[in-house]
Amino acid sequence: MKKILTVIFLLQILLLLSCATDAENKEWNAAEVCPETGTNAYGMPNRGTFTDERDGQVYRYTTIGDQVWMAQNLNYDGGNNACLYEEDNCAESGRLYYSCSAECPAGWRLPSYDEWLSLLAEMDSAETNVLKLKSTDGWLPLNPGENANGTDECGLNIKPWSIDDELDGYRINYLSAFSPKDNISDSRVSYIYFMSSEDGYSFLPDICRFVHAYARCVKD
């Protein structure tokens, strides 16, 4: 009887080791993390469009893990915002918001710091998560380098942008930036998320009146 129990115990150990090895060797799969078909927890198709009732604009969205993200930048003119170069640019790139003034459509909100981290975690590897989120075009020739353009695995379609020297007297070279508010004690502070072709991403806390950023919204 002891021999039988020993054999069963050893088989269980081998099974656990096998499962652990399989988990370690499992490759990241976009079809599992952000499937193009099926429905999400909100009963919506995993990818699709919705209409902002305030101005009738239609936005694309994509489901990544248990989050639903706008797949393009916000373009609502609620004041205290501007197109980066010319009016036509807003339709393609969204509006640049100042002083934390971005207002998401009903049922959507600016993402928190933790929600950005969750999004990056869904992309699996710190070495490739930014690459998976960036659009497949638009980063070259503005951002030279091997990984300038991304693979856009989940349809988030993040494009680059730049700030000229004339704006506020400083220059940020070809970054994608978003301005999510966070639940922090000082309401004047917002987290700005920067993505570049060279060094991945970073979070910088900033006083709201200094924030100049595009906005992405997540589903409430």
C-alpha positions as a Python dict, from the first residue, in 0.01 Angstrom:
ca = {
    (1, 'M'): (0, 0, 0),
    (2, 'K'): (287, 236, 84),
    (3, 'K'): (443, 171, -257),
    (4, 'I'): (115, 259, -430),
    (5, 'L'): (81, 581, -229),
    (6, 'T'): (442, 670, -306),
    (7, 'V'): (386, 617, -678),
    (8, 'I'): (69, 829, -670),
    (9, 'F'): (255, 1105, -482),
    (10, 'L'): (540, 1103, -733),
    (11, 'L'): (296, 1116, -1024),
    (12, 'Q'): (127, 1418, -866),
    (13, 'I'): (463, 1593, -827),
    (14, 'L'): (551, 1522, -1190),
    (15, 'L'): (213, 1655, -1302),
    (16, 'L'): (260, 1978, -1105),
    (17, 'L'): (610, 2025, -1246),
    (18, 'S'): (480, 1964, -1596),
    (19, 'C'): (204, 2223, -1552),
    (20, 'A'): (450, 2478, -1416),
    (21, 'T'): (686, 2418, -1708),
    (22, 'D'): (402, 2455, -1957),
    (23, 'A'): (297, 2785, -1794),
    (24, 'E'): (653, 2917, -1812),
    (25, 'N'): (691, 2816, -2176),
    (26, 'K'): (349, 2943, -2284),
    (27, 'E'): (385, 3213, -2547),
    (28, 'W'): (189, 3539, -2537),
    (29, 'N'): (-118, 3510, -2758),
    (30, 'A'): (-314, 3813, -2877),
    (31, 'A'): (-614, 3591, -2957),
    (32, 'E'): (-642, 3517, -2584),
    (33, 'V'): (-551, 3859, -2443),
    (34, 'C'): (-745, 4078, -2687),
    (35, 'P'): (-962, 3865, -2919),
    (36, 'E'): (-1114, 4040, -3219),
    (37, 'T'): (-1437, 3842, -3197),
    (38, 'G'): (-1670, 3750, -2911),
    (39, 'T'): (-1812, 3973, -2639),
    (40, 'N'): (-1662, 4137, -2331),
    (41, 'A'): (-1789, 4169, -1974),
    (42, 'Y'): (-2007, 4464, -2076),
    (43, 'G'): (-2192, 4255, -2335),
    (44, 'M'): (-2029, 4454, -2615),
    (45, 'P'): (-1838, 4302, -2907),
    (46, 'N'): (-1471, 4283, -2811),
    (47, 'R'): (-1392, 4536, -3083),
    (48, 'G'): (-1623, 4790, -3235),
    (49, 'T'): (-1736, 5153, -3222),
    (50, 'F'): (-1946, 5374, -2998),
    (51, 'T'): (-2092, 5722, -3038),
    (52, 'D'): (-2023, 6016, -2808),
    (53, 'E'): (-2371, 6160, -2752),
    (54, 'R'): (-2231, 6507, -2684),
    (55, 'D'): (-2120, 6575, -3041),
    (56, 'G'): (-2204, 6261, -3240),
    (57, 'Q'): (-1842, 6158, -3295),
    (58, 'V'): (-1781, 5787, -3343),
    (59, 'Y'): (-1482, 5623, -3172),
    (60, 'R'): (-1326, 5282, -3212),
    (61, 'Y'): (-1263, 5071, -2902),
    (62, 'T'): (-1083, 4747, -2820),
    (63, 'T'): (-1102, 4500, -2531),
    (64, 'I'): (-770, 4408, -2367),
    (65, 'G'): (-792, 4164, -2077),
    (66, 'D'): (-1082, 4285, -1863),
    (67, 'Q'): (-1044, 4648, -1975),
    (68, 'V'): (-1212, 4825, -2268),
    (69, 'W'): (-1004, 5109, -2418),
    (70, 'M'): (-1076, 5375, -2675),
    (71, 'A'): (-868, 5280, -2979),
    (72, 'Q'): (-812, 5642, -3080),
    (73, 'N'): (-750, 5972, -2905),
    (74, 'L'): (-1034, 6179, -2763),
    (75, 'N'): (-1152, 6461, -2991),
    (76, 'Y'): (-1417, 6637, -2780),
    (77, 'D'): (-1398, 7017, -2782),
    (78, 'G'): (-1499, 7105, -2428),
    (79, 'G'): (-1271, 7407, -2410),
    (80, 'N'): (-909, 7448, -2303),
    (81, 'N'): (-777, 7227, -2583),
    (82, 'A'): (-634, 7260, -2931),
    (83, 'C'): (-529, 7074, -3243),
    (84, 'L'): (-153, 7027, -3245),
    (85, 'Y'): (-95, 7172, -3591),
    (86, 'E'): (-422, 7249, -3772),
    (87, 'E'): (-794, 7182, -3734),
    (88, 'D'): (-798, 6885, -3971),
    (89, 'N'): (-538, 6718, -3753),
    (90, 'C'): (-791, 6677, -3468),
    (91, 'A'): (-1003, 6429, -3666),
    (92, 'E'): (-699, 6207, -3714),
    (93, 'S'): (-500, 6263, -3396),
    (94, 'G'): (-750, 6393, -3141),
    (95, 'R'): (-718, 6710, -2933),
    (96, 'L'): (-432, 6820, -2713),
    (97, 'Y'): (-574, 6894, -2366),
    (98, 'Y'): (-447, 7145, -2112),
    (99, 'S'): (-486, 7164, -1734),
    (100, 'C'): (-639, 6816, -1697),
    (101, 'S'): (-941, 6938, -1893),
    (102, 'A'): (-1014, 6620, -2094),
    (103, 'E'): (-1372, 6502, -2040),
    (104, 'C'): (-1457, 6147, -2147),
    (105, 'P'): (-1795, 6046, -2295),
    (106, 'A'): (-2069, 5918, -2063),
    (107, 'G'): (-1980, 5569, -1941),
    (108, 'W'): (-1607, 5626, -1994),
    (109, 'R'): (-1333, 5781, -1781),
    (110, 'L'): (-968, 5878, -1790),
    (111, 'P'): (-759, 5575, -1686),
    (112, 'S'): (-581, 5560, -1354),
    (113, 'Y'): (-213, 5492, -1299),
    (114, 'D'): (-295, 5133, -1202),
    (115, 'E'): (-502, 5084, -1516),
    (116, 'W'): (-205, 5183, -1731),
    (117, 'L'): (7, 4932, -1540),
    (118, 'S'): (-259, 4662, -1593),
    (119, 'L'): (-263, 4736, -1965),
    (120, 'L'): (115, 4700, -1985),
    (121, 'A'): (103, 4379, -1781),
    (122, 'E'): (-142, 4227, -2030),
    (123, 'M'): (124, 4276, -2298),
    (124, 'D'): (337, 4021, -2112),
    (125, 'S'): (699, 4131, -2136),
    (126, 'A'): (859, 4457, -2027),
    (127, 'E'): (1090, 4423, -2326),
    (128, 'T'): (808, 4408, -2581),
    (129, 'N'): (492, 4553, -2421),
    (130, 'V'): (536, 4899, -2572),
    (131, 'L'): (609, 4748, -2913),
    (132, 'K'): (282, 4554, -2898),
    (133, 'L'): (81, 4871, -2824),
    (134, 'K'): (224, 5108, -3085),
    (135, 'S'): (74, 5145, -3432),
    (136, 'T'): (235, 4967, -3724),
    (137, 'D'): (310, 5295, -3900),
    (138, 'G'): (370, 5662, -3828),
    (139, 'W'): (670, 5626, -3596),
    (140, 'L'): (915, 5634, -3886),
    (141, 'P'): (1092, 5848, -3992),
    (142, 'L'): (1012, 6062, -3687),
    (143, 'N'): (1148, 5801, -3447),
    (144, 'P'): (1440, 5616, -3603),
    (145, 'G'): (1542, 5281, -3460),
    (146, 'E'): (1479, 4911, -3494),
    (147, 'N'): (1159, 4918, -3287),
    (148, 'A'): (1022, 5256, -3393),
    (149, 'N'): (700, 5123, -3547),
    (150, 'G'): (502, 4876, -3337),
    (151, 'T'): (300, 4562, -3402),
    (152, 'D'): (-33, 4692, -3260),
    (153, 'E'): (-135, 4344, -3145),
    (154, 'C'): (-459, 4457, -2977),
    (155, 'G'): (-573, 4735, -3207),
    (156, 'L'): (-495, 5020, -2965),
    (157, 'N'): (-324, 5207, -3252),
    (158, 'I'): (-102, 5444, -3053),
    (159, 'K'): (54, 5709, -3281),
    (160, 'P'): (349, 5943, -3209),
    (161, 'W'): (331, 6317, -3158),
    (162, 'S'): (579, 6595, -3088),
    (163, 'I'): (586, 6933, -2921),
    (164, 'D'): (763, 7218, -3099),
    (165, 'D'): (1006, 7458, -2940),
    (166, 'E'): (753, 7740, -2970),
    (167, 'L'): (518, 7566, -2728),
    (168, 'D'): (612, 7645, -2366),
    (169, 'G'): (977, 7682, -2456),
    (170, 'Y'): (1072, 7318, -2427),
    (171, 'R'): (1085, 7021, -2657),
    (172, 'I'): (968, 6662, -2613),
    (173, 'N'): (1074, 6458, -2911),
    (174, 'Y'): (809, 6245, -3078),
    (175, 'L'): (629, 6089, -2787),
    (176, 'S'): (280, 5952, -2739),
    (177, 'A'): (135, 6110, -2426),
    (178, 'F'): (-189, 6069, -2233),
    (179, 'S'): (-315, 6242, -1920),
    (180, 'P'): (-493, 6003, -1684),
    (181, 'K'): (-602, 6143, -1347),
    (182, 'D'): (-539, 5931, -1042),
    (183, 'N'): (-696, 5902, -698),
    (184, 'I'): (-432, 6102, -518),
    (185, 'S'): (-458, 6363, -245),
    (186, 'D'): (-353, 6663, -453),
    (187, 'S'): (-624, 6715, -716),
    (188, 'R'): (-393, 6943, -915),
    (189, 'V'): (-164, 6653, -1002),
    (190, 'S'): (-214, 6423, -1299),
    (191, 'Y'): (-8, 6131, -1419),
    (192, 'I'): (125, 6175, -1771),
    (193, 'Y'): (210, 5862, -1964),
    (194, 'F'): (490, 5889, -2219),
    (195, 'M'): (578, 5631, -2479),
    (196, 'S'): (881, 5656, -2706),
    (197, 'S'): (1060, 5441, -2957),
    (198, 'E'): (1384, 5419, -2764),
    (199, 'D'): (1323, 5376, -2391),
    (200, 'G'): (973, 5231, -2374),
    (201, 'Y'): (755, 5427, -2135),
    (202, 'S'): (752, 5629, -1817),
    (203, 'F'): (506, 5798, -1580),
    (204, 'L'): (561, 6155, -1473),
    (205, 'P'): (349, 6336, -1212),
    (206, 'D'): (285, 6696, -1313),
    (207, 'I'): (80, 6993, -1196),
    (208, 'C'): (-237, 7010, -1404),
    (209, 'R'): (-172, 7354, -1546),
    (210, 'F'): (144, 7217, -1709),
    (211, 'V'): (-24, 6915, -1866),
    (212, 'H'): (-36, 6911, -2247),
    (213, 'A'): (-147, 6569, -2358),
    (214, 'Y'): (-383, 6361, -2564),
    (215, 'A'): (-640, 6148, -2381),
    (216, 'R'): (-756, 5789, -2403),
    (217, 'C'): (-1062, 5676, -2209),
    (218, 'V'): (-1150, 5339, -2054),
    (219, 'K'): (-1496, 5195, -2003),
    (220, 'D'): (-1650, 5254, -1657),
}
